[in-house]
C-alpha cells in the first residue's frame, strides 16, 4: 500500500538558517509526491509536486524539494527560513490505482524563531 | 473567485444530533473530496466524488454520508453524531488527473465538536 512518513513532529530553526522537513515514501510504481502547507486556522495550500524528471523541484514561497529514489525520500527545503514560514507541513503521495486520491502524512510543525 | 467555501466554520453538536456540512467550489472542478484532520493523524479521506452524481468511500467513511448535488456542491452529512467525530473537516477540489496529477484546493475548514 502507498504511504508516506514524516518522522519529525516538529522542526525548530532560526530565521535565516536553512530548513529541511523530512518525508519518506513507500509506493508501488512511480511515485507522485506532493507538499502542502497549512497556516493556522486555514486550509491546506499546495507548495510543489514531483511527477518525473528533475530530482529538484521548485515550488511556491522559495521552497524546493529533493526527490531521492534510492533513499525513497522527498525532503522539503528552503535555503533561508523566515518567521512567516512557521506552519504545519504535509507530505502526500498518490494512492495506488486511484489517480485522484492522495494519502497524507501526519504533518510536521515548523517553528522559525527570530 | 472564492475558490472552495465551507459552511459553517464552527459547530457544536450533542451526541445523536445530525447536521450537514456544506461545500462549494467555483473553479469548475470535477473532483471533490471530504477530509477530516485529527492531531497526530494527518488528513484522512472520508469520501470522494469524481463527478456529479458519483461518490466513493475513502479511508474513514463510517458514520458519514455525502451528496454531490451538482458540479459545484458536495455536502457531508452526519446522521447521528458521536464524540469520535469531533474533528476539523476540510473540503477540497481538483481537476481530474490525466497524464499528470493536479493539486487539490482546500476550503478553510469546519471545526466540529460533538459533546
Tab-separated table of C-alpha atoms in Angstrom, chain B residues 3-84:
chain	number	residue	atom	x	y	z
B	3	UNK	CA	-12.239	29.110	-4.505
B	4	UNK	CA	-13.579	26.485	-2.090
B	5	UNK	CA	-16.037	27.681	0.544
B	6	UNK	CA	-17.349	25.755	3.544
B	7	UNK	CA	-20.170	26.405	5.980
B	8	UNK	CA	-20.392	26.555	8.902
B	9	UNK	CA	-16.956	27.489	10.255
B	10	UNK	CA	-17.722	26.172	13.729
B	11	UNK	CA	-20.358	23.823	15.094
B	12	UNK	CA	-21.103	22.197	18.438
B	13	UNK	CA	-23.420	19.196	18.477
B	14	UNK	CA	-24.738	16.886	21.126
B	15	UNK	CA	-24.312	13.151	20.712
B	16	UNK	CA	-27.029	11.801	18.422
B	17	UNK	CA	-27.767	15.075	16.644
B	18	UNK	CA	-27.456	15.344	12.886
B	19	UNK	CA	-26.026	18.027	10.667
B	20	UNK	CA	-24.825	18.704	7.146
B	21	UNK	CA	-21.561	20.380	6.249
B	22	UNK	CA	-21.756	22.359	3.040
B	23	UNK	CA	-19.015	22.808	0.458
B	24	UNK	CA	-18.979	24.671	-2.830
B	25	UNK	CA	-16.290	25.443	-5.394
B	26	UNK	CA	-16.315	27.934	-8.249
B	27	UNK	CA	-13.334	26.587	-10.206
B	28	UNK	CA	-15.374	24.213	-12.373
B	29	UNK	CA	-13.515	21.228	-10.945
B	30	UNK	CA	-14.843	17.733	-11.466
B	31	UNK	CA	-13.270	16.064	-8.422
B	32	UNK	CA	-14.239	16.915	-4.855
B	33	UNK	CA	-13.172	15.468	-1.518
B	34	UNK	CA	-14.032	15.473	2.168
B	35	UNK	CA	-11.251	15.001	4.718
B	36	UNK	CA	-11.039	15.044	8.470
B	37	UNK	CA	-7.970	16.284	10.316
B	38	UNK	CA	-7.105	14.970	13.747
B	39	UNK	CA	-3.974	15.671	15.831
B	40	UNK	CA	-1.209	13.208	15.020
B	41	UNK	CA	-3.276	11.592	12.264
B	42	UNK	CA	-2.828	13.991	9.393
B	43	UNK	CA	-5.661	14.226	6.880
B	44	UNK	CA	-7.809	11.205	6.195
B	45	UNK	CA	-10.156	10.930	3.246
B	46	UNK	CA	-13.798	10.393	4.182
B	47	UNK	CA	-15.481	10.463	0.762
B	48	UNK	CA	-14.583	11.386	-2.762
B	49	UNK	CA	-16.584	12.402	-5.823
B	50	UNK	CA	-15.099	12.164	-9.306
B	51	UNK	CA	-18.033	13.938	-10.939
B	52	UNK	CA	-21.633	14.982	-10.427
B	53	UNK	CA	-23.709	12.022	-9.348
B	54	UNK	CA	-20.793	9.787	-8.336
B	55	UNK	CA	-19.327	9.222	-4.886
B	56	UNK	CA	-16.796	6.787	-3.488
B	57	UNK	CA	-15.764	5.850	0.033
B	58	UNK	CA	-12.412	6.907	1.349
B	59	UNK	CA	-10.393	5.700	4.294
B	60	UNK	CA	-12.865	6.575	7.093
B	61	UNK	CA	-16.441	6.682	5.710
B	62	UNK	CA	-18.322	5.121	8.640
B	63	UNK	CA	-20.854	7.467	10.220
B	64	UNK	CA	-20.956	9.807	7.223
B	65	UNK	CA	-22.952	10.241	4.045
B	66	UNK	CA	-22.342	12.557	1.115
B	67	UNK	CA	-24.263	14.137	-1.712
B	68	UNK	CA	-22.820	15.560	-4.893
B	69	UNK	CA	-25.706	17.881	-5.619
B	70	UNK	CA	-24.206	19.346	-8.791
B	71	UNK	CA	-20.770	20.109	-10.118
B	72	UNK	CA	-20.246	22.932	-7.617
B	73	UNK	CA	-21.537	21.443	-4.370
B	74	UNK	CA	-20.530	18.455	-2.271
B	75	UNK	CA	-22.138	18.068	1.161
B	76	UNK	CA	-21.197	15.833	4.085
B	77	UNK	CA	-23.862	14.603	6.490
B	78	UNK	CA	-23.527	13.215	9.977
B	79	UNK	CA	-26.769	11.336	10.700
B	80	UNK	CA	-26.116	10.641	14.388
B	81	UNK	CA	-23.071	12.482	15.660
B	82	UNK	CA	-20.648	10.779	18.034
B	83	UNK	CA	-17.813	12.264	20.121
B	84	UNK	CA	-15.341	10.375	17.902
